[in-house]
XYZ file of C-alpha atoms in Angstrom:
254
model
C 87.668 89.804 104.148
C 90.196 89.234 101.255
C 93.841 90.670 100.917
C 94.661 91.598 97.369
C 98.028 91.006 95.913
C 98.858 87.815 96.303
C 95.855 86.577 97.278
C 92.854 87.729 94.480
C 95.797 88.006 92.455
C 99.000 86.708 91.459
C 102.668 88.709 92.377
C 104.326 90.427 89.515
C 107.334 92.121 89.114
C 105.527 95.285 88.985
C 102.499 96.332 91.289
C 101.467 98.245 88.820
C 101.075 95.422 86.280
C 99.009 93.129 88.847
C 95.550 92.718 87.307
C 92.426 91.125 89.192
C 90.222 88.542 87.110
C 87.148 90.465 86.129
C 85.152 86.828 87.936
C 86.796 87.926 91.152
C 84.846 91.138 91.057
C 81.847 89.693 89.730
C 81.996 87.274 92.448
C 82.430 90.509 95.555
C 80.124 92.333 94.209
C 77.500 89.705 94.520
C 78.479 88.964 97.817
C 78.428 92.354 98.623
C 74.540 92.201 97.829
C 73.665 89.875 100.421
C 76.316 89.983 103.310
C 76.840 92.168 106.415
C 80.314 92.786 104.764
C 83.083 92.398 101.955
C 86.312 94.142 102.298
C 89.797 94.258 101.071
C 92.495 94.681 103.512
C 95.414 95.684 101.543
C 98.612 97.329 101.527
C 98.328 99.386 98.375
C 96.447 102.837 99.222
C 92.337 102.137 99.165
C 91.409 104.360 95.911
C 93.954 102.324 94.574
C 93.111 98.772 95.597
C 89.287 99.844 94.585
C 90.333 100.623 91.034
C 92.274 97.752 90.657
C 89.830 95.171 92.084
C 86.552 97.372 90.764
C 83.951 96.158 92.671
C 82.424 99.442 93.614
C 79.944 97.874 96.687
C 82.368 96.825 98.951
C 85.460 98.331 101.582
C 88.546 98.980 101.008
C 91.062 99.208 104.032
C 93.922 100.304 102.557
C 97.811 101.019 103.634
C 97.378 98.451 106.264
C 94.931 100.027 108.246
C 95.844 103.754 107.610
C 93.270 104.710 105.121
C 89.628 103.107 104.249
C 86.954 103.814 101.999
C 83.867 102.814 101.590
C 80.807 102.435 98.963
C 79.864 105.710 97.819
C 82.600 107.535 99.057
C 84.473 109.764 96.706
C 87.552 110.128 98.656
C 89.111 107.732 101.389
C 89.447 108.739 105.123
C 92.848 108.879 107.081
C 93.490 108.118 110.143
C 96.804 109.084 110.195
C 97.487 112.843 109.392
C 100.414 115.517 109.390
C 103.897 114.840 110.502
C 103.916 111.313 111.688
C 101.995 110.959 108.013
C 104.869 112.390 106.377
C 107.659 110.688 108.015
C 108.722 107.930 105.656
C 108.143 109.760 102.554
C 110.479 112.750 104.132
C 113.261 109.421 104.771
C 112.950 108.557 101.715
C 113.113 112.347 100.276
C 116.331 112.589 102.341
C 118.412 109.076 101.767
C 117.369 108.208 98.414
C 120.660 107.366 96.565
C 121.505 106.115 92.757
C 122.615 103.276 93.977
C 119.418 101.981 94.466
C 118.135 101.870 91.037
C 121.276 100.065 89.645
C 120.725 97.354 92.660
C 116.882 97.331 90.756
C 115.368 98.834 94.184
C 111.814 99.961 93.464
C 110.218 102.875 95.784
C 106.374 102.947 95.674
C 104.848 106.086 97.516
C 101.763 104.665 99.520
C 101.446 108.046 101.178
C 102.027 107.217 104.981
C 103.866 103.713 104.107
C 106.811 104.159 101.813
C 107.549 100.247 99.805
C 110.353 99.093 99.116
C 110.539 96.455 96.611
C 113.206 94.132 94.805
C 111.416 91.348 92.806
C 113.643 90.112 89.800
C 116.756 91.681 91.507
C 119.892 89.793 92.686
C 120.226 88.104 96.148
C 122.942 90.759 97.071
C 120.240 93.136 97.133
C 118.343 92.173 99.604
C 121.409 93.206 101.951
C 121.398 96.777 100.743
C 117.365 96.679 101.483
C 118.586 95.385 104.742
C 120.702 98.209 105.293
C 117.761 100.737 104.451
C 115.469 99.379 107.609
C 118.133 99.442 110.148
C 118.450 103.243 108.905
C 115.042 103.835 108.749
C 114.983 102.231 112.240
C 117.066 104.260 113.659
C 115.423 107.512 112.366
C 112.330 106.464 114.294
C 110.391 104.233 111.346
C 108.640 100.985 111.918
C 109.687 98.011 109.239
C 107.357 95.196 107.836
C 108.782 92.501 105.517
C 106.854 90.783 103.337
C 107.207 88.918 99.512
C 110.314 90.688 98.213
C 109.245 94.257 99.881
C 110.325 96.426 102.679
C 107.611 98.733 103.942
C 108.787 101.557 106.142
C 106.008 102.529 107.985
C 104.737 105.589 110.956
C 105.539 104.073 114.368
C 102.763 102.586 116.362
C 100.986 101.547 113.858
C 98.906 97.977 113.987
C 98.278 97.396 110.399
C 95.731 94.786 109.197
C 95.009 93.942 112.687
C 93.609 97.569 113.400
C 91.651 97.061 110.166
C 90.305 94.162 111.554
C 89.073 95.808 114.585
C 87.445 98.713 112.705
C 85.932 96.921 110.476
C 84.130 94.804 113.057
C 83.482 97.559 115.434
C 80.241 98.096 116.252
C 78.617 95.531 113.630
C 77.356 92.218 115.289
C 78.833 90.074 112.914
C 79.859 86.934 114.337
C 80.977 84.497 111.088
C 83.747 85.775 108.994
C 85.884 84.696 106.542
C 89.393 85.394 106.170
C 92.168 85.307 103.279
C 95.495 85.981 102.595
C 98.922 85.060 101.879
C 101.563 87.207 103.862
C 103.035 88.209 107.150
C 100.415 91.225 107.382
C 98.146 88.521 106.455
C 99.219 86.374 109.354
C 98.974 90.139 111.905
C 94.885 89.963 110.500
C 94.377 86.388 111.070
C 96.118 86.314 114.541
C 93.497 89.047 115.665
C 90.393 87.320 114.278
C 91.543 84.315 116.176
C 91.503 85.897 119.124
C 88.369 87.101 118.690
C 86.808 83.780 118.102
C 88.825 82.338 121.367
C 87.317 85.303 123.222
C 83.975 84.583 121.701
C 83.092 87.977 120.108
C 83.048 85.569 117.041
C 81.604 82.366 116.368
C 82.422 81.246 113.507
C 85.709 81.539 111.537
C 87.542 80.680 108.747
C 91.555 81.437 107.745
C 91.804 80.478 104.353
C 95.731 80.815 103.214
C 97.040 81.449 99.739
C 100.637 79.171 99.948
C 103.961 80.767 98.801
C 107.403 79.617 99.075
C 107.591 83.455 100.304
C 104.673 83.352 102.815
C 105.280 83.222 106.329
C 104.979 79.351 107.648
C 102.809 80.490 110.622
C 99.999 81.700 108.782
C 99.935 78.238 106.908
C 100.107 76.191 110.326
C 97.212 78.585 111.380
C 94.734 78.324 108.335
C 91.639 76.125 108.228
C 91.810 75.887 104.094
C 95.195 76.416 102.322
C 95.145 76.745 98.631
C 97.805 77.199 95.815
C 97.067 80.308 94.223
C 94.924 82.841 94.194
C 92.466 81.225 91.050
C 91.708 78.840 94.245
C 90.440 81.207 96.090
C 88.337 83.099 93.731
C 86.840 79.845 92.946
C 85.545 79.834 96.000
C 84.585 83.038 96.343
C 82.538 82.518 92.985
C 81.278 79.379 94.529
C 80.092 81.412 97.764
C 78.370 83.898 95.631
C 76.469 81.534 93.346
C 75.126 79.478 96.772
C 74.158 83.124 98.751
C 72.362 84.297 96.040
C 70.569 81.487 95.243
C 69.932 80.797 98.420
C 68.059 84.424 98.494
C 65.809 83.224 95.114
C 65.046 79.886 97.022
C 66.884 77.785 95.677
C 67.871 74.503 97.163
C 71.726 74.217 97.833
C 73.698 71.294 98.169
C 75.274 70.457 101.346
């Protein structure tokens, strides 16, 4: 289980400029071939995160748990629908202001999560943004920080830690592999944890992408913490090339 930005790729200014390394793909999509299962757990809307990354063989739980879609599906199922799906895109319908562009406040529609970002903008910023989530609070919205981004999301929701749960529901699997590199990151990894400590899994690995904007408690959790995300596709590409040549018979190193 891999986030995505961040984590199989680098942060931009722009999610819409964030590109993931054609070897990171190459790498799932082998993996894909021999595991139980390879998803992303993302915050950008599944079709999305499945054309970005474009390994077409693996899951894709997307808006933190509100959306998922899987190989050979078209379309992506919801599991949140009708008003309480509309709710942050209908506060951000009604409060939008100017202002926010000159502050360099960007607005991505994620359907049922509404983002809120301010990379490359000044630290005075951040206050307005700050402003924004005690209004959205107060009209009934949940708020998630992460890297430079204010999500306003339906209420009740558990995010990557749902994911987590559906994902694994039903499936046996008892080793699993974990990565990321923010506080919904740290939500995931604090759920598989207690899996493992309730012995529903037996084997399990936090590997964390460091950031001077990551949360401190998913480092102090991790088994493996690496710099960047070309870390972690290295081993992803290192995992691939040892599981399928393990499956031709050939001997591995230790």
């Amino acid at each position: 289980m891999s986030d995505v930005d961040g984590t199989l790729c680098r942060i931009v200014d722009r999610p819409d400029q964030a590109r993931v390394p054609a070897r990171a793909r190459e790498s799932l999509e082998t993996l894909a071939d021999h595991l139980a299962l390879v998803a992303c757990i993302t915050g950008r809307p599944s079709p999305v995160a499945r054309k970005m990354v474009g390994a077409e063989k693996i899951t894709y739980f997307g808006n933190h748990g509100l959306s998922f879609i899987k190989p050979g599906m078209d379309r992506p199922t919801v599991v949140i629908e009708g008003e309480e799906a509309e709710r942050a895109r209908n506060f951000i319908r009604d409060n939008d202001n100017p202002f926010w562009i000159t502050a360099k406040i960007r607005v991505e529609d994620k359907g049922p999560i509404q983002a809120l970002h301010w990379r490359g903008a000044g630290h005075r910023t951040e206050e307005v943004v700050r402003g924004i989530a005690d209004h959205a609070q107060a009209a009934g919205l949940a708020t998630h920080w992460g890297r430079k981004v204010l999500e306003l999301r339906p209420p009740g929701m558990e995010g990557k830690a749902g994911a987590v749960d559906e994902l694994l529901d039903g499936t046996g699997i008892e080793t699993v592999v974990f990565a990321g590199d923010d506080r919904t990151d740290h939500d995931a990894a604090q759920r598989l944890r207690k899996l493992a400590d309730e012995g529903s899994l037996k084997n399990l690995m936090i590997v964390a992408i460091d950031s001077d904007e990551g949360p401190p408690e998913l480092i102090e959790m991790a088994d493996l913490v690496v710099a960047e995300p070309e870390e972690w596709i290295d081993l992803i590409e290192d995992l691939a090339g040892r599981v399928s040549g393990a499956s031709a018979g050939v001997p591995q190193p230790e």
